[in-house]
mmCIF file of C-alpha atoms in Angstrom:
data_model
loop_
_atom_site.group_PDB
_atom_site.id
_atom_site.type_symbol
_atom_site.label_atom_id
_atom_site.label_comp_id
_atom_site.label_asym_id
_atom_site.label_seq_id
_atom_site.Cartn_x
_atom_site.Cartn_y
_atom_site.Cartn_z
ATOM 1 C CA MET A 225 -68.500 33.120 -95.616
ATOM 2 C CA THR A 226 -66.393 30.609 -97.546
ATOM 3 C CA ASP A 227 -66.713 29.192 -101.015
ATOM 4 C CA ALA A 228 -70.298 28.018 -100.366
ATOM 5 C CA THR A 229 -72.524 29.079 -103.255
ATOM 6 C CA ALA A 230 -75.721 27.967 -104.925
ATOM 7 C CA GLY A 231 -75.217 25.240 -107.494
ATOM 8 C CA ASP A 232 -72.067 23.214 -108.127
ATOM 9 C CA ALA A 233 -69.706 25.936 -109.352
ATOM 10 C CA PRO A 234 -67.189 27.256 -106.808
ATOM 11 C CA ALA A 235 -67.062 30.932 -106.036
ATOM 12 C CA ALA A 236 -64.241 33.108 -107.348
ATOM 13 C CA ARG A 237 -62.435 32.767 -104.006
ATOM 14 C CA VAL A 238 -62.031 29.510 -102.094
ATOM 15 C CA PHE A 239 -60.852 30.136 -98.525
ATOM 16 C CA LEU A 240 -58.983 27.141 -97.064
ATOM 17 C CA ASP A 241 -56.854 28.803 -94.368
ATOM 18 C CA ALA A 242 -59.122 29.076 -91.320
ATOM 19 C CA GLY A 243 -56.544 27.976 -88.746
ATOM 20 C CA GLY A 244 -56.547 30.697 -86.093
ATOM 21 C CA ARG A 245 -58.694 33.057 -88.174
ATOM 22 C CA ALA A 246 -61.909 31.454 -89.338
ATOM 23 C CA PRO A 247 -64.670 33.512 -90.976
ATOM 24 C CA LEU A 248 -66.781 35.218 -88.313
ATOM 25 C CA LEU A 249 -69.958 33.234 -87.691
ATOM 26 C CA PRO A 250 -73.178 35.174 -88.440
ATOM 27 C CA GLU A 251 -74.418 34.559 -84.905
ATOM 28 C CA ALA A 252 -71.185 35.992 -83.500
ATOM 29 C CA ARG A 253 -71.471 39.039 -85.736
ATOM 30 C CA ALA A 254 -75.039 39.662 -84.550
ATOM 31 C CA ALA A 255 -73.967 39.333 -80.905
ATOM 32 C CA PHE A 256 -71.078 41.729 -81.461
ATOM 33 C CA VAL A 257 -73.279 44.388 -83.033
ATOM 34 C CA GLU A 258 -75.885 44.069 -80.271
ATOM 35 C CA ALA A 259 -73.199 44.348 -77.605
ATOM 36 C CA LEU A 260 -71.837 47.500 -79.218
ATOM 37 C CA ASP A 261 -75.128 49.118 -78.218
ATOM 38 C CA GLN A 262 -75.554 47.407 -74.860
ATOM 39 C CA GLY A 263 -72.006 46.774 -73.585
ATOM 40 C CA TRP A 264 -69.932 49.718 -74.686
ATOM 41 C CA ALA A 265 -69.302 51.072 -71.180
ATOM 42 C CA ASP A 266 -66.428 50.249 -68.847
ATOM 43 C CA PRO A 267 -67.457 47.073 -66.960
ATOM 44 C CA ARG A 268 -65.507 48.253 -63.894
ATOM 45 C CA ARG A 269 -67.743 51.271 -63.350
ATOM 46 C CA LEU A 270 -70.636 51.229 -60.866
ATOM 47 C CA HIS A 271 -73.210 53.127 -62.904
ATOM 48 C CA SER A 272 -75.989 51.386 -64.838
ATOM 49 C CA GLU A 273 -74.115 51.352 -68.126
ATOM 50 C CA GLY A 274 -71.028 49.868 -66.488
ATOM 51 C CA ARG A 275 -73.084 47.244 -64.649
ATOM 52 C CA ARG A 276 -74.772 46.266 -67.909
ATOM 53 C CA ALA A 277 -71.393 45.818 -69.581
ATOM 54 C CA ARG A 278 -70.211 43.753 -66.593
ATOM 55 C CA MET A 279 -73.302 41.570 -66.878
ATOM 56 C CA LEU A 280 -72.552 40.861 -70.541
ATOM 57 C CA LEU A 281 -68.900 40.100 -69.784
ATOM 58 C CA ASP A 282 -69.789 37.760 -66.930
ATOM 59 C CA GLY A 283 -72.397 36.109 -69.146
ATOM 60 C CA ALA A 284 -69.745 35.472 -71.788
ATOM 61 C CA ARG A 285 -67.457 33.846 -69.226
ATOM 62 C CA GLU A 286 -70.305 31.756 -67.884
ATOM 63 C CA ALA A 287 -71.209 30.513 -71.360
ATOM 64 C CA ILE A 288 -67.598 29.602 -72.122
ATOM 65 C CA ALA A 289 -67.275 27.841 -68.769
ATOM 66 C CA ALA A 290 -70.316 25.694 -69.557
ATOM 67 C CA VAL A 291 -68.810 24.566 -72.871
ATOM 68 C CA VAL A 292 -65.367 23.648 -71.505
ATOM 69 C CA GLY A 293 -66.621 22.146 -68.239
ATOM 70 C CA ALA A 294 -65.322 24.691 -65.750
ATOM 71 C CA ARG A 295 -66.519 27.178 -63.148
ATOM 72 C CA THR A 296 -67.150 30.722 -64.305
ATOM 73 C CA GLU A 297 -64.578 32.088 -61.880
ATOM 74 C CA GLU A 298 -61.940 29.826 -63.470
ATOM 75 C CA VAL A 299 -62.348 31.501 -66.891
ATOM 76 C CA ASP A 300 -60.127 34.439 -67.843
ATOM 77 C CA LEU A 301 -60.251 36.257 -71.165
ATOM 78 C CA ALA A 302 -57.032 37.522 -72.718
ATOM 79 C CA PRO A 303 -56.356 39.987 -75.546
ATOM 80 C CA SER A 304 -55.017 37.131 -77.707
ATOM 81 C CA HIS A 305 -54.306 33.429 -77.735
ATOM 82 C CA VAL A 306 -50.585 34.164 -77.559
ATOM 83 C CA ALA A 307 -51.126 36.344 -74.488
ATOM 84 C CA ALA A 308 -53.077 33.513 -72.841
ATOM 85 C CA LEU A 309 -50.272 31.012 -73.506
ATOM 86 C CA HIS A 310 -47.526 33.393 -72.408
ATOM 87 C CA GLY A 311 -49.484 34.311 -69.289
ATOM 88 C CA ALA A 312 -50.106 30.693 -68.351
ATOM 89 C CA VAL A 313 -46.470 29.639 -68.652
ATOM 90 C CA ARG A 314 -45.071 32.702 -66.898
ATOM 91 C CA THR A 315 -47.515 32.946 -63.992
ATOM 92 C CA VAL A 316 -47.632 29.221 -63.192
ATOM 93 C CA ALA A 317 -43.846 28.974 -63.318
ATOM 94 C CA ARG A 318 -43.629 31.943 -60.947
ATOM 95 C CA GLY A 319 -46.318 30.572 -58.671
ATOM 96 C CA ARG A 320 -44.527 27.221 -58.421
ATOM 97 C CA ARG A 321 -40.954 28.475 -58.307
ATOM 98 C CA ARG A 322 -40.384 26.668 -55.013
ATOM 99 C CA ALA A 323 -41.074 23.381 -56.803
ATOM 100 C CA GLY A 324 -38.393 24.122 -59.379
ATOM 101 C CA SER A 325 -37.714 25.992 -62.584
ATOM 102 C CA GLY A 326 -38.173 23.219 -65.123
ATOM 103 C CA ILE A 327 -40.761 23.421 -67.917
ATOM 104 C CA VAL A 328 -41.627 20.405 -70.067
ATOM 105 C CA VAL A 329 -42.992 20.975 -73.576
ATOM 106 C CA GLY A 330 -43.578 18.953 -76.725
ATOM 107 C CA ALA A 331 -41.381 19.630 -79.732
ATOM 108 C CA VAL A 332 -44.331 20.640 -81.935
ATOM 109 C CA GLU A 333 -45.987 23.104 -79.574
ATOM 110 C CA ARG A 334 -46.830 26.557 -80.862
ATOM 111 C CA ALA A 335 -43.963 28.987 -81.038
ATOM 112 C CA ALA A 336 -45.691 30.989 -78.267
ATOM 113 C CA VAL A 337 -45.342 28.057 -75.856
ATOM 114 C CA LEU A 338 -41.821 27.102 -76.893
ATOM 115 C CA ASN A 339 -40.628 30.698 -76.668
ATOM 116 C CA ALA A 340 -42.337 31.344 -73.333
ATOM 117 C CA ALA A 341 -40.791 28.193 -71.869
ATOM 118 C CA GLN A 342 -37.356 29.219 -73.123
ATOM 119 C CA PHE A 343 -37.798 32.750 -71.789
ATOM 120 C CA VAL A 344 -38.831 31.547 -68.331
ATOM 121 C CA ALA A 345 -36.827 28.358 -67.872
ATOM 122 C CA GLY A 346 -33.767 28.786 -70.096
ATOM 123 C CA GLU A 347 -31.669 25.641 -69.908
ATOM 124 C CA ALA A 348 -34.253 24.082 -67.586
ATOM 125 C CA ARG A 349 -36.669 23.770 -70.524
ATOM 126 C CA VAL A 350 -37.128 20.138 -71.559
ATOM 127 C CA VAL A 351 -38.375 19.508 -75.110
ATOM 128 C CA VAL A 352 -39.913 16.082 -75.671
ATOM 129 C CA PRO A 353 -39.534 14.732 -79.235
ATOM 130 C CA VAL A 354 -42.339 13.520 -81.493
ATOM 131 C CA ASP A 355 -42.747 10.691 -83.988
ATOM 132 C CA ALA A 356 -43.143 10.991 -87.756
ATOM 133 C CA GLN A 357 -46.862 11.753 -87.354
ATOM 134 C CA GLY A 358 -46.234 14.599 -84.918
ATOM 135 C CA ARG A 359 -47.360 12.735 -81.796
ATOM 136 C CA VAL A 360 -45.317 13.341 -78.682
ATOM 137 C CA ASP A 361 -43.222 10.510 -77.242
ATOM 138 C CA LEU A 362 -45.477 9.397 -74.381
ATOM 139 C CA ASP A 363 -42.808 7.568 -72.415
ATOM 140 C CA GLY A 364 -40.450 10.496 -72.849
ATOM 141 C CA PHE A 365 -43.064 12.945 -71.576
ATOM 142 C CA ARG A 366 -43.860 10.721 -68.594
ATOM 143 C CA SER A 367 -40.190 10.575 -67.648
ATOM 144 C CA ALA A 368 -39.736 14.318 -68.090
ATOM 145 C CA VAL A 369 -42.642 15.356 -65.836
ATOM 146 C CA ALA A 370 -41.620 12.817 -63.198
ATOM 147 C CA ALA A 371 -38.154 14.348 -62.884
ATOM 148 C CA PRO A 372 -37.538 16.623 -59.878
ATOM 149 C CA GLY A 373 -37.800 20.380 -60.247
ATOM 150 C CA VAL A 374 -40.574 20.651 -62.860
ATOM 151 C CA ALA A 375 -42.863 23.666 -62.391
ATOM 152 C CA VAL A 376 -45.261 23.196 -65.295
ATOM 153 C CA ALA A 377 -45.783 21.048 -68.404
ATOM 154 C CA ALA A 378 -47.466 22.023 -71.667
ATOM 155 C CA LEU A 379 -48.985 19.846 -74.365
ATOM 156 C CA GLN A 380 -51.267 20.832 -77.222
ATOM 157 C CA HIS A 381 -54.558 18.961 -77.534
ATOM 158 C CA ALA A 382 -53.955 18.620 -81.265
ATOM 159 C CA ASN A 383 -51.408 20.019 -83.648
ATOM 160 C CA GLY A 384 -52.964 22.802 -85.660
ATOM 161 C CA GLU A 385 -50.536 22.369 -88.532
ATOM 162 C CA VAL A 386 -50.788 18.647 -89.303
ATOM 163 C CA GLY A 387 -53.942 17.788 -87.324
ATOM 164 C CA THR A 388 -52.521 14.981 -85.181
ATOM 165 C CA LEU A 389 -54.247 14.470 -81.823
ATOM 166 C CA GLN A 390 -51.964 14.184 -78.804
ATOM 167 C CA PRO A 391 -52.166 11.646 -75.935
ATOM 168 C CA VAL A 392 -53.487 14.280 -73.543
ATOM 169 C CA ASP A 393 -55.295 11.880 -71.201
ATOM 170 C CA GLU A 394 -52.188 9.771 -70.594
ATOM 171 C CA VAL A 395 -49.904 12.784 -70.193
ATOM 172 C CA HIS A 396 -52.343 14.405 -67.757
ATOM 173 C CA ASP A 397 -52.390 11.225 -65.653
ATOM 174 C CA ALA A 398 -48.587 11.261 -65.523
ATOM 175 C CA ALA A 399 -48.435 14.965 -64.686
ATOM 176 C CA ARG A 400 -51.033 14.573 -61.941
ATOM 177 C CA ALA A 401 -49.091 11.679 -60.428
ATOM 178 C CA ALA A 402 -46.002 13.903 -60.379
ATOM 179 C CA GLY A 403 -47.898 16.877 -58.936
ATOM 180 C CA VAL A 404 -47.171 19.001 -62.029
ATOM 181 C CA PRO A 405 -49.947 21.161 -63.560
ATOM 182 C CA LEU A 406 -50.550 20.540 -67.265
ATOM 183 C CA LEU A 407 -51.303 23.394 -69.652
ATOM 184 C CA VAL A 408 -53.284 22.100 -72.621
ATOM 185 C CA ASP A 409 -53.332 24.316 -75.698
ATOM 186 C CA ALA A 410 -56.710 23.696 -77.344
ATOM 187 C CA GLY A 411 -56.348 26.600 -79.735
ATOM 188 C CA SER A 412 -56.923 24.341 -82.743
ATOM 189 C CA SER A 413 -59.407 21.962 -81.106
ATOM 190 C CA LEU A 414 -62.171 23.900 -79.355
ATOM 191 C CA GLY A 415 -65.247 24.020 -81.556
ATOM 192 C CA HIS A 416 -63.907 21.203 -83.754
ATOM 193 C CA VAL A 417 -63.514 18.142 -81.498
ATOM 194 C CA ALA A 418 -64.317 17.239 -77.900
ATOM 195 C CA VAL A 419 -61.501 18.437 -75.673
ATOM 196 C CA GLY A 420 -62.416 16.620 -72.462
ATOM 197 C CA PRO A 421 -61.415 17.270 -68.847
ATOM 198 C CA SER A 422 -57.747 16.197 -68.910
ATOM 199 C CA TRP A 423 -56.118 19.546 -68.187
ATOM 200 C CA ASP A 424 -55.201 21.881 -65.352
ATOM 201 C CA LEU A 425 -54.973 24.975 -67.536
ATOM 202 C CA LEU A 426 -56.732 25.247 -70.874
ATOM 203 C CA ALA A 427 -55.954 27.820 -73.572
ATOM 204 C CA GLY A 428 -58.077 28.641 -76.607
ATOM 205 C CA ASP A 429 -58.403 31.053 -79.512
ATOM 206 C CA ALA A 430 -61.760 32.631 -80.369
ATOM 207 C CA GLY A 431 -60.594 33.413 -83.894
ATOM 208 C CA ASP A 432 -60.175 29.712 -84.592
ATOM 209 C CA TRP A 433 -63.738 28.692 -83.649
ATOM 210 C CA GLY A 434 -65.455 31.452 -85.635
ATOM 211 C CA GLY A 435 -65.337 34.257 -83.093
ATOM 212 C CA PRO A 436 -63.580 37.603 -83.470
ATOM 213 C CA GLY A 437 -59.824 37.924 -83.380
ATOM 214 C CA GLY A 438 -58.311 39.542 -80.310
ATOM 215 C CA ILE A 439 -59.860 37.235 -77.720
ATOM 216 C CA GLY A 440 -57.881 34.466 -76.070
ATOM 217 C CA LEU A 441 -59.093 32.022 -73.446
ATOM 218 C CA LEU A 442 -57.298 30.770 -70.354
ATOM 219 C CA VAL A 443 -59.084 28.506 -67.879
ATOM 220 C CA THR A 444 -57.310 27.623 -64.638
ATOM 221 C CA ARG A 445 -58.554 24.804 -62.435
ATOM 222 C CA ARG A 446 -58.967 25.577 -58.762
ATOM 223 C CA GLY A 447 -55.832 24.568 -56.884
ATOM 224 C CA VAL A 448 -53.325 25.517 -59.591
ATOM 225 C CA ARG A 449 -50.953 28.052 -58.101
ATOM 226 C CA ARG A 450 -50.298 31.139 -60.235
ATOM 227 C CA SER A 451 -48.541 34.383 -59.371
ATOM 228 C CA PRO A 452 -48.640 37.603 -61.410
ATOM 229 C CA ASP A 453 -45.278 38.652 -62.796
ATOM 230 C CA GLY A 454 -46.136 42.229 -63.808
ATOM 231 C CA PRO A 455 -47.231 45.493 -62.209
ATOM 232 C CA GLU A 456 -50.304 45.441 -59.994
ATOM 233 C CA ASP A 457 -53.521 45.978 -61.937
ATOM 234 C CA GLU A 458 -57.234 45.571 -61.286
ATOM 235 C CA ASP A 459 -57.318 42.944 -64.040
ATOM 236 C CA ARG A 460 -54.870 40.655 -62.316
ATOM 237 C CA TRP A 461 -53.909 38.307 -65.117
ATOM 238 C CA PHE A 462 -54.422 40.376 -68.273
ATOM 239 C CA PRO A 463 -54.171 44.089 -67.410
ATOM 240 C CA GLY A 464 -56.598 46.331 -69.230
ATOM 241 C CA GLY A 465 -59.196 43.634 -69.802
ATOM 242 C CA VAL A 466 -60.840 42.818 -73.127
ATOM 243 C CA SER A 467 -63.542 44.241 -75.367
ATOM 244 C CA VAL A 468 -66.968 43.324 -73.987
ATOM 245 C CA PRO A 469 -68.591 43.037 -77.461
ATOM 246 C CA ALA A 470 -65.727 40.819 -78.633
ATOM 247 C CA ALA A 471 -66.004 38.648 -75.512
ATOM 248 C CA LEU A 472 -69.730 38.158 -76.014
ATOM 249 C CA ALA A 473 -69.265 37.355 -79.713
ATOM 250 C CA ALA A 474 -66.543 34.841 -78.817
ATOM 251 C CA ALA A 475 -68.835 33.083 -76.349
ATOM 252 C CA VAL A 476 -71.715 32.926 -78.818
ATOM 253 C CA ALA A 477 -69.419 31.569 -81.532
ATOM 254 C CA LEU A 478 -68.144 28.844 -79.197
ATOM 255 C CA GLN A 479 -71.687 27.827 -78.260
ATOM 256 C CA VAL A 480 -72.729 27.654 -81.918
ATOM 257 C CA SER A 481 -69.595 25.747 -82.930
ATOM 258 C CA GLU A 482 -70.113 23.257 -80.119
ATOM 259 C CA GLN A 483 -73.742 22.696 -81.117
ATOM 260 C CA ARG A 484 -72.768 22.037 -84.741
ATOM 261 C CA ARG A 485 -69.484 20.312 -84.018
ATOM 262 C CA THR A 486 -70.439 16.703 -84.733
ATOM 263 C CA THR A 487 -72.195 17.418 -88.025
ATOM 264 C CA GLU A 488 -69.528 19.819 -89.249
ATOM 265 C CA ALA A 489 -66.735 17.433 -88.242
ATOM 266 C CA ALA A 490 -68.196 14.595 -90.282
ATOM 267 C CA SER A 491 -68.579 16.790 -93.364
ATOM 268 C CA LEU A 492 -65.126 18.339 -93.159
ATOM 269 C CA ALA A 493 -63.419 15.033 -92.326
ATOM 270 C CA ALA A 494 -64.844 13.521 -95.508
ATOM 271 C CA LEU A 495 -63.447 16.430 -97.535
ATOM 272 C CA VAL A 496 -60.050 16.080 -95.866
ATOM 273 C CA ASP A 497 -59.989 12.339 -96.586
ATOM 274 C CA GLY A 498 -60.552 13.152 -100.244
ATOM 275 C CA ILE A 499 -57.819 15.793 -100.217
ATOM 276 C CA ARG A 500 -55.316 13.421 -98.662
ATOM 277 C CA ALA A 501 -56.060 10.717 -101.242
ATOM 278 C CA ARG A 502 -56.105 12.925 -104.336
ATOM 279 C CA VAL A 503 -53.020 14.953 -103.457
ATOM 280 C CA ALA A 504 -51.039 11.751 -102.921
ATOM 281 C CA ALA A 505 -52.317 10.303 -106.197
ATOM 282 C CA ASP A 506 -52.174 13.378 -108.451
ATOM 283 C CA VAL A 507 -49.049 15.275 -107.372
ATOM 284 C CA PRO A 508 -45.673 13.588 -107.882
ATOM 285 C CA ASP A 509 -43.141 13.623 -105.046
ATOM 286 C CA VAL A 510 -45.514 14.824 -102.352
ATOM 287 C CA ASP A 511 -45.590 13.972 -98.661
ATOM 288 C CA VAL A 512 -49.021 14.124 -96.982
ATOM 289 C CA VAL A 513 -48.249 14.391 -93.271
ATOM 290 C CA GLY A 514 -49.991 13.849 -89.945
ATOM 291 C CA ASP A 515 -52.006 10.955 -88.591
ATOM 292 C CA PRO A 516 -54.604 9.922 -91.195
ATOM 293 C CA GLN A 517 -57.090 8.787 -88.524
ATOM 294 C CA LEU A 518 -56.444 10.305 -85.085
ATOM 295 C CA ARG A 519 -56.571 13.919 -86.213
ATOM 296 C CA LEU A 520 -58.556 17.115 -86.341
ATOM 297 C CA PRO A 521 -61.367 16.768 -88.891
ATOM 298 C CA HIS A 522 -60.624 19.947 -90.842
ATOM 299 C CA VAL A 523 -56.828 20.129 -91.113
ATOM 300 C CA VAL A 524 -54.484 18.642 -93.711
ATOM 301 C CA THR A 525 -50.895 19.462 -94.637
ATOM 302 C CA PHE A 526 -48.679 18.260 -97.449
ATOM 303 C CA SER A 527 -45.210 19.115 -98.735
ATOM 304 C CA CYS A 528 -44.001 19.036 -102.318
ATOM 305 C CA LEU A 529 -40.410 18.216 -103.232
ATOM 306 C CA TYR A 530 -38.605 20.764 -105.427
ATOM 307 C CA VAL A 531 -41.198 23.443 -104.733
ATOM 308 C CA ASP A 532 -40.821 26.845 -103.082
ATOM 309 C CA GLY A 533 -43.686 27.217 -100.598
ATOM 310 C CA GLU A 534 -44.031 30.976 -101.043
ATOM 311 C CA ALA A 535 -44.210 30.637 -104.816
ATOM 312 C CA LEU A 536 -46.864 27.926 -104.605
ATOM 313 C CA VAL A 537 -49.011 29.876 -102.134
ATOM 314 C CA THR A 538 -48.761 32.921 -104.393
ATOM 315 C CA ALA A 539 -49.712 30.912 -107.475
ATOM 316 C CA LEU A 540 -52.712 29.397 -105.700
ATOM 317 C CA ASP A 541 -53.793 32.800 -104.422
ATOM 318 C CA ALA A 542 -53.655 34.231 -107.935
ATOM 319 C CA GLU A 543 -56.158 31.580 -109.013
ATOM 320 C CA GLY A 544 -58.499 32.220 -106.113
ATOM 321 C CA PHE A 545 -57.362 29.719 -103.466
ATOM 322 C CA ALA A 546 -56.319 30.948 -100.009
ATOM 323 C CA VAL A 547 -54.032 28.447 -98.265
ATOM 324 C CA GLY A 548 -51.334 28.552 -95.600
ATOM 325 C CA SER A 549 -47.673 27.582 -95.694
ATOM 326 C CA GLY A 550 -44.861 27.185 -93.222
ATOM 327 C CA SER A 551 -45.574 26.835 -89.523
ATOM 328 C CA ALA A 552 -49.157 27.679 -88.593
ATOM 329 C CA CYS A 553 -47.972 30.047 -85.858
ATOM 330 C CA THR A 554 -45.100 31.717 -87.749
ATOM 331 C CA SER A 555 -46.269 31.510 -91.358
ATOM 332 C CA SER A 556 -45.735 35.185 -92.088
ATOM 333 C CA ALA A 557 -41.998 34.548 -91.881
ATOM 334 C CA LEU A 558 -42.279 31.776 -94.499
ATOM 335 C CA GLU A 559 -39.561 29.865 -92.671
ATOM 336 C CA PRO A 560 -39.322 26.054 -92.657
ATOM 337 C CA SER A 561 -41.867 24.677 -90.221
ATOM 338 C CA HIS A 562 -40.453 23.693 -86.841
ATOM 339 C CA VAL A 563 -43.322 21.200 -86.611
ATOM 340 C CA LEU A 564 -42.391 19.384 -89.816
ATOM 341 C CA ALA A 565 -38.688 19.551 -88.914
ATOM 342 C CA ALA A 566 -39.394 17.929 -85.534
ATOM 343 C CA MET A 567 -41.363 15.201 -87.305
ATOM 344 C CA GLY A 568 -38.464 14.517 -89.643
ATOM 345 C CA VAL A 569 -40.573 14.949 -92.788
ATOM 346 C CA LEU A 570 -40.217 17.124 -95.879
ATOM 347 C CA THR A 571 -40.409 20.817 -94.985
ATOM 348 C CA HIS A 572 -40.223 22.454 -98.416
ATOM 349 C CA GLY A 573 -43.167 23.302 -100.644
ATOM 350 C CA ASN A 574 -45.489 23.087 -97.675
ATOM 351 C CA VAL A 575 -49.233 23.719 -98.012
ATOM 352 C CA ARG A 576 -51.494 23.763 -94.947
ATOM 353 C CA LEU A 577 -55.281 23.656 -95.260
ATOM 354 C CA ALA A 578 -57.747 24.351 -92.442
ATOM 355 C CA LEU A 579 -61.267 24.085 -93.837
ATOM 356 C CA PRO A 580 -63.852 26.456 -92.339
ATOM 357 C CA PRO A 581 -67.481 25.406 -91.827
ATOM 358 C CA GLY A 582 -69.372 25.747 -95.073
ATOM 359 C CA THR A 583 -66.517 24.582 -97.282
ATOM 360 C CA THR A 584 -68.050 22.888 -100.317
ATOM 361 C CA GLU A 585 -67.034 19.855 -102.304
ATOM 362 C CA ALA A 586 -67.054 22.051 -105.415
ATOM 363 C CA GLY A 587 -64.489 24.410 -103.906
ATOM 364 C CA VAL A 588 -62.255 21.545 -102.817
ATOM 365 C CA ASP A 589 -62.529 19.884 -106.244
ATOM 366 C CA ALA A 590 -61.533 23.134 -107.935
ATOM 367 C CA PHE A 591 -58.490 23.394 -105.666
ATOM 368 C CA LEU A 592 -57.475 19.779 -106.295
ATOM 369 C CA SER A 593 -57.900 20.209 -110.041
ATOM 370 C CA ALA A 594 -55.649 23.272 -110.124
ATOM 371 C CA LEU A 595 -52.984 22.012 -107.710
ATOM 372 C CA PRO A 596 -51.042 19.552 -109.953
ATOM 373 C CA ARG A 597 -50.745 22.131 -112.736
ATOM 374 C CA LEU A 598 -49.586 24.868 -110.351
ATOM 375 C CA VAL A 599 -47.054 22.608 -108.645
ATOM 376 C CA ALA A 600 -45.669 21.644 -112.053
ATOM 377 C CA GLY A 601 -45.474 25.331 -112.983
ATOM 378 C CA VAL A 602 -43.506 26.241 -109.860
ATOM 379 C CA ARG A 603 -41.135 23.330 -110.437
ATOM 380 C CA SER A 604 -40.658 24.355 -114.046
ATOM 381 C CA ALA A 605 -39.794 27.899 -112.980
ATOM 382 C CA LEU A 606 -37.111 26.425 -110.711
ATOM 383 C CA GLY A 607 -35.755 24.318 -113.584
ATOM 384 C CA VAL A 608 -37.166 21.041 -112.262
ATOM 385 C CA GLN A 609 -39.179 19.179 -114.890
ATOM 386 C CA GLY A 610 -40.280 15.705 -115.835
ATOM 387 C CA LEU A 611 -41.342 14.522 -112.361
#
């Protein structure tokens, strides 16, 4: 699963990059395999095999609804988290076009949300700034949603890159007072912390909570007006539907993660506290970012001055440590993080850790022992020495 092994010695590989793609939980794997035998048919067909597949799909939606506190009919499954976010922004904006064309977003939202808002609203997109910890300006968000002509607002529950929790309750109160539906992106929170009821639309990512990739979640409260913006299809919101085995595995993984959430959170938070302290103490010229207290329990990010992020990730990988770098939602481009840039903190030499369940102290210690040497090596290769 991760680096968990018998004894104190870490395994050859230490996986510390579970943001958006955590190792598949054993219970989810078992559910997926069982559903391959039982739910392989088209759930839209009327024969016995189709009805059985429909029963499994409906059961998955019902289980997810119970975890997030919604009605089963409010739960839609999408082919990805990005598709869920794009669909929410586009269809709510279209459904509320008589209210206006404005879309309010936080500056550190996922690229999927920022890009969807720009695509739909253009110059009517309002981006609310954040502080140095990545928390959105509450007064600024209140003012933005209260302005005339706003169709929808979007705010992440927590930032998946630096871990900072957002003031979702207060923003939801302001949006409700203004009559504006609030989309809450819980893609980094579900299965890790309590999300609560302060949302009108809720998006999630099964891959992040230990389910299979390729399943996104979008829950829409009754009364939120949405309108499809594509060709007519039997699956109104996400044409073509989703894999029934993947949907069932996603639901099982969410149930298991929710049951273990408190225990896992305490264990991972203790490891993250140690990482934050040791990185700051052992690596010169480093910036450990995000709120040290009001944060996700399993996420930590730091940036190293005079270090190329790609080179550091490659050096760590060569020694058996899998970590992320750059923005959590655009890391393959290895571009400076828009999240860190919005926070006004160091963007270079960025390392992002998202610890999966089962991460051991031995694995973390091995990573922390290797990090100062590898950072020094990358700096030396760039001609920067003596720090």
